Structure formats: C-alpha cells, structure tokens
C-alpha cells in the first residue's frame, strides 16, 4: 500500500515540526520568537534541507553507472533486479541529438540543477520543494548498446514513494510526446 505524499507529510513531518517548535520554545526560555512564514515551497525547502552528501560513486565506470543500493529509492537501466530496473531510453534520431534533447528537458524541469554534462554523460541534482531532499540523476549515452542508460537515486532515506521512477518516466514522456 502506497501512502500519499500529503498523508506522509501530515503523519511524519507534522510531529517533527511540532517537536522542533517546542525545542525552540524551550531553548529561548519561553521568549517570543519572531519567525517569518515562508510563502513559497522553495523557501520552506531551505528551512528543511535534507540534501545529504553528494555520492562519490557517480559517473560511468567501465561502461556502467553505479549499482543501486539495496534500498528501493533508486532505479537504473543497468540493474539486474526487478525492484530497481527501468527500461533504457531508446531513440530514433542520432544518439547525440537524443542526448541533447535530454539535457534540454532536464534544464527545463523545476528544482533541477545540472552538475556535470558532456557529449555522453549528464549528472543532475533534483531537489524536492518541501523538504529539500536531493536525488542524483545520471544519463549515459551508451553507443555500444545503442541506448541511453539512466540511474536515479535518493541520497537519503529508505523509500522515495516512487519519485525516482516517476521522474524518469516523466522525462521519457517529454522526449516522446
């Protein structure tokens, strides 16, 4: 059974916010503390930043992107198991044109930041608007296989509620409308 994001926020994050508020009240000895109310999700995301550390295993190693961890918060076209596997991107144009289109799509997406990009590899970070969670997304133009390999993984946590898989499928749909 999948929990909706709003229910997750209500059941998990509300108690954390209350505990944080109570901790601040205790720290300031009951003094009134003025806090500006964030009005935009990106501002709220900066209050709760769960970005984690950038992994040191990103990139292409002997023609392969890194394996997914055991946790289900990762998808990869090169995974050997059904939990993590996702279909590679195919293309009907040249690989270079298809890869350039992927870069354009990623650049146009909210909360995306391209970290590294060349003719055959792209690494982007996607930051969630509310809590500031960062996911690392990689694309690799695999000339030998004639496809574009993909890996998308959360830096923190156990489950991503399908966010990484949904993001990759959204990118795929934007390439093939």
Tab-separated table of C-alpha atoms in Angstrom:
chain	number	residue	atom	x	y	z
A	1	UNK	CA	0.000	0.000	0.000
A	2	UNK	CA	1.414	3.346	-1.018
A	3	UNK	CA	0.992	6.357	1.279
A	4	UNK	CA	0.035	9.611	-0.419
A	5	UNK	CA	2.580	12.428	-0.090
A	6	UNK	CA	0.104	14.617	1.827
A	7	UNK	CA	-0.656	11.849	4.299
A	8	UNK	CA	3.092	11.270	4.696
A	9	UNK	CA	3.630	14.975	5.394
A	10	UNK	CA	0.799	15.006	7.919
A	11	UNK	CA	1.734	11.788	9.734
A	12	UNK	CA	5.540	12.108	9.696
A	13	UNK	CA	6.539	15.733	9.286
A	14	UNK	CA	3.933	17.490	11.410
A	15	UNK	CA	5.131	15.789	14.618
A	16	UNK	CA	8.724	16.707	13.691
A	17	UNK	CA	7.742	20.357	13.152
A	18	UNK	CA	5.928	20.446	16.495
A	19	UNK	CA	8.928	18.923	18.248
A	20	UNK	CA	11.207	21.484	16.592
A	21	UNK	CA	8.922	24.318	17.680
A	22	UNK	CA	8.769	23.014	21.244
A	23	UNK	CA	12.545	22.708	21.257
A	24	UNK	CA	12.900	26.325	20.147
A	25	UNK	CA	10.472	27.481	22.821
A	26	UNK	CA	12.460	25.565	25.428
A	27	UNK	CA	15.765	26.913	24.129
A	28	UNK	CA	14.618	30.519	24.203
A	29	UNK	CA	13.017	30.063	27.637
A	30	UNK	CA	9.505	30.869	26.530
A	31	UNK	CA	10.560	34.179	24.964
A	32	UNK	CA	8.524	35.174	21.949
A	33	UNK	CA	10.468	34.337	18.830
A	34	UNK	CA	9.576	36.049	15.569
A	35	UNK	CA	9.735	33.734	12.574
A	36	UNK	CA	8.881	34.831	9.055
A	37	UNK	CA	6.356	32.494	7.497
A	38	UNK	CA	7.650	31.061	4.222
A	39	UNK	CA	5.311	31.685	1.334
A	40	UNK	CA	6.939	29.660	-1.409
A	41	UNK	CA	7.857	25.941	-1.356
A	42	UNK	CA	11.491	26.683	-2.222
A	43	UNK	CA	11.744	28.898	0.877
A	44	UNK	CA	10.214	26.154	3.004
A	45	UNK	CA	12.639	23.681	1.436
A	46	UNK	CA	15.538	25.815	2.566
A	47	UNK	CA	14.279	25.565	6.153
A	48	UNK	CA	14.298	21.774	5.991
A	49	UNK	CA	17.349	20.838	3.984
A	50	UNK	CA	17.949	17.119	3.800
A	51	UNK	CA	20.352	17.320	0.884
A	52	UNK	CA	22.863	14.753	2.109
A	53	UNK	CA	26.376	14.429	0.764
A	54	UNK	CA	26.997	14.052	-2.966
A	55	UNK	CA	27.946	10.403	-3.585
A	56	UNK	CA	31.491	9.700	-4.708
A	57	UNK	CA	30.467	6.782	-6.941
A	58	UNK	CA	28.683	8.807	-9.635
A	59	UNK	CA	29.802	8.580	-13.234
A	60	UNK	CA	30.474	5.874	-15.798
A	61	UNK	CA	32.846	3.097	-14.754
A	62	UNK	CA	33.845	0.642	-17.497
A	63	UNK	CA	30.613	1.362	-19.388
A	64	UNK	CA	28.351	1.105	-16.327
A	65	UNK	CA	26.625	3.506	-13.991
A	66	UNK	CA	26.891	2.568	-10.309
A	67	UNK	CA	24.643	-0.145	-8.929
A	68	UNK	CA	21.607	0.829	-6.912
A	69	UNK	CA	21.816	0.313	-3.155
A	70	UNK	CA	19.617	-2.344	-1.538
A	71	UNK	CA	17.011	0.282	-0.591
A	72	UNK	CA	14.116	0.763	-3.047
A	73	UNK	CA	14.775	4.501	-3.561
A	74	UNK	CA	16.772	4.027	-6.768
A	75	UNK	CA	16.117	2.976	-10.357
A	76	UNK	CA	18.638	2.020	-13.021
A	77	UNK	CA	18.547	0.725	-16.566
A	78	UNK	CA	21.537	-1.467	-15.754
A	79	UNK	CA	20.064	-3.077	-12.643
A	80	UNK	CA	19.661	-6.842	-12.644
A	81	UNK	CA	16.648	-6.957	-10.295
A	82	UNK	CA	13.010	-6.017	-10.828
A	83	UNK	CA	12.789	-3.597	-7.903
A	84	UNK	CA	15.368	-1.231	-9.350
A	85	UNK	CA	15.192	-1.939	-13.093
A	86	UNK	CA	13.768	0.607	-15.509
A	87	UNK	CA	13.860	0.462	-19.317
A	88	UNK	CA	16.675	2.397	-21.051
A	89	UNK	CA	15.844	5.330	-23.294
A	90	UNK	CA	15.741	4.462	-26.972
A	91	UNK	CA	15.982	6.981	-29.769
A	92	UNK	CA	15.150	7.248	-33.437
A	93	UNK	CA	17.476	10.183	-34.146
A	94	UNK	CA	21.215	10.133	-33.612
A	95	UNK	CA	22.386	9.408	-30.093
A	96	UNK	CA	23.914	12.865	-29.887
A	97	UNK	CA	20.604	14.538	-30.815
A	98	UNK	CA	18.684	12.422	-28.314
A	99	UNK	CA	21.194	13.223	-25.589
A	100	UNK	CA	20.952	16.953	-26.357
A	101	UNK	CA	17.154	16.674	-26.024
A	102	UNK	CA	17.541	15.044	-22.612
A	103	UNK	CA	19.729	17.930	-21.496
A	104	UNK	CA	17.110	20.445	-22.680
A	105	UNK	CA	14.325	18.593	-20.855
A	106	UNK	CA	16.319	18.405	-17.615
A	107	UNK	CA	17.230	22.097	-17.832
A	108	UNK	CA	13.542	22.967	-18.165
A	109	UNK	CA	12.442	20.999	-15.100
A	110	UNK	CA	11.706	22.621	-11.753
A	111	UNK	CA	14.238	22.065	-8.974
A	112	UNK	CA	16.807	20.549	-11.353
A	113	UNK	CA	20.454	21.562	-11.447
A	114	UNK	CA	22.916	20.106	-13.941
A	115	UNK	CA	26.171	19.319	-12.156
A	116	UNK	CA	28.153	17.706	-14.977
A	117	UNK	CA	27.433	17.405	-18.678
A	118	UNK	CA	29.408	16.343	-21.729
A	119	UNK	CA	28.570	14.596	-25.003
A	120	UNK	CA	27.940	11.191	-23.369
A	121	UNK	CA	27.229	11.815	-19.669
A	122	UNK	CA	24.923	14.081	-17.699
A	123	UNK	CA	24.562	14.277	-13.929
A	124	UNK	CA	21.792	16.395	-12.406
A	125	UNK	CA	20.535	17.007	-8.895
A	126	UNK	CA	16.800	17.269	-8.280
A	127	UNK	CA	15.769	18.904	-5.005
A	128	UNK	CA	12.318	18.352	-3.524
A	129	UNK	CA	10.432	21.593	-2.925
A	130	UNK	CA	9.182	20.915	0.580
A	131	UNK	CA	11.952	19.150	2.478
A	132	UNK	CA	14.987	19.746	0.299
A	133	UNK	CA	15.733	16.057	-0.349
A	134	UNK	CA	18.251	15.657	-3.192
A	135	UNK	CA	18.185	12.892	-5.791
A	136	UNK	CA	21.112	12.256	-8.145
A	137	UNK	CA	20.103	11.517	-11.736
A	138	UNK	CA	22.551	10.274	-14.356
A	139	UNK	CA	22.227	9.737	-18.097
A	140	UNK	CA	24.842	7.905	-20.146
A	141	UNK	CA	24.812	7.707	-23.957
A	142	UNK	CA	25.838	4.085	-24.435
A	143	UNK	CA	26.925	3.974	-28.090
A	144	UNK	CA	27.769	0.278	-27.873
A	145	UNK	CA	24.255	-0.720	-26.759
A	146	UNK	CA	22.532	1.989	-28.835
A	147	UNK	CA	20.539	3.325	-25.863
A	148	UNK	CA	20.735	5.935	-23.140
A	149	UNK	CA	21.358	4.394	-19.735
A	150	UNK	CA	19.777	6.059	-16.707
A	151	UNK	CA	20.198	5.940	-12.949
A	152	UNK	CA	18.195	7.970	-10.431
A	153	UNK	CA	18.804	7.590	-6.691
A	154	UNK	CA	17.826	9.344	-3.482
A	155	UNK	CA	20.708	10.357	-1.260
A	156	UNK	CA	18.839	9.820	1.987
A	157	UNK	CA	16.119	7.580	3.333
A	158	UNK	CA	14.785	4.171	2.560
A	159	UNK	CA	11.745	4.777	0.365
A	160	UNK	CA	11.090	7.549	-2.116
A	161	UNK	CA	7.419	6.655	-2.698
A	162	UNK	CA	8.263	6.042	-6.368
A	163	UNK	CA	9.581	9.565	-7.020
A	164	UNK	CA	12.737	8.461	-8.880
A	165	UNK	CA	10.845	6.081	-11.171
A	166	UNK	CA	8.133	8.683	-11.825
A	167	UNK	CA	10.725	11.353	-12.647
A	168	UNK	CA	12.473	9.149	-15.206
A	169	UNK	CA	9.162	8.199	-16.815
A	170	UNK	CA	8.184	11.886	-16.937
A	171	UNK	CA	11.432	12.711	-18.726
A	172	UNK	CA	10.831	9.803	-21.118
A	173	UNK	CA	7.309	11.095	-21.889
A	174	UNK	CA	8.611	14.615	-22.529
A	175	UNK	CA	11.072	13.191	-25.061
A	176	UNK	CA	8.433	11.074	-26.800
A	177	UNK	CA	5.174	13.069	-26.671
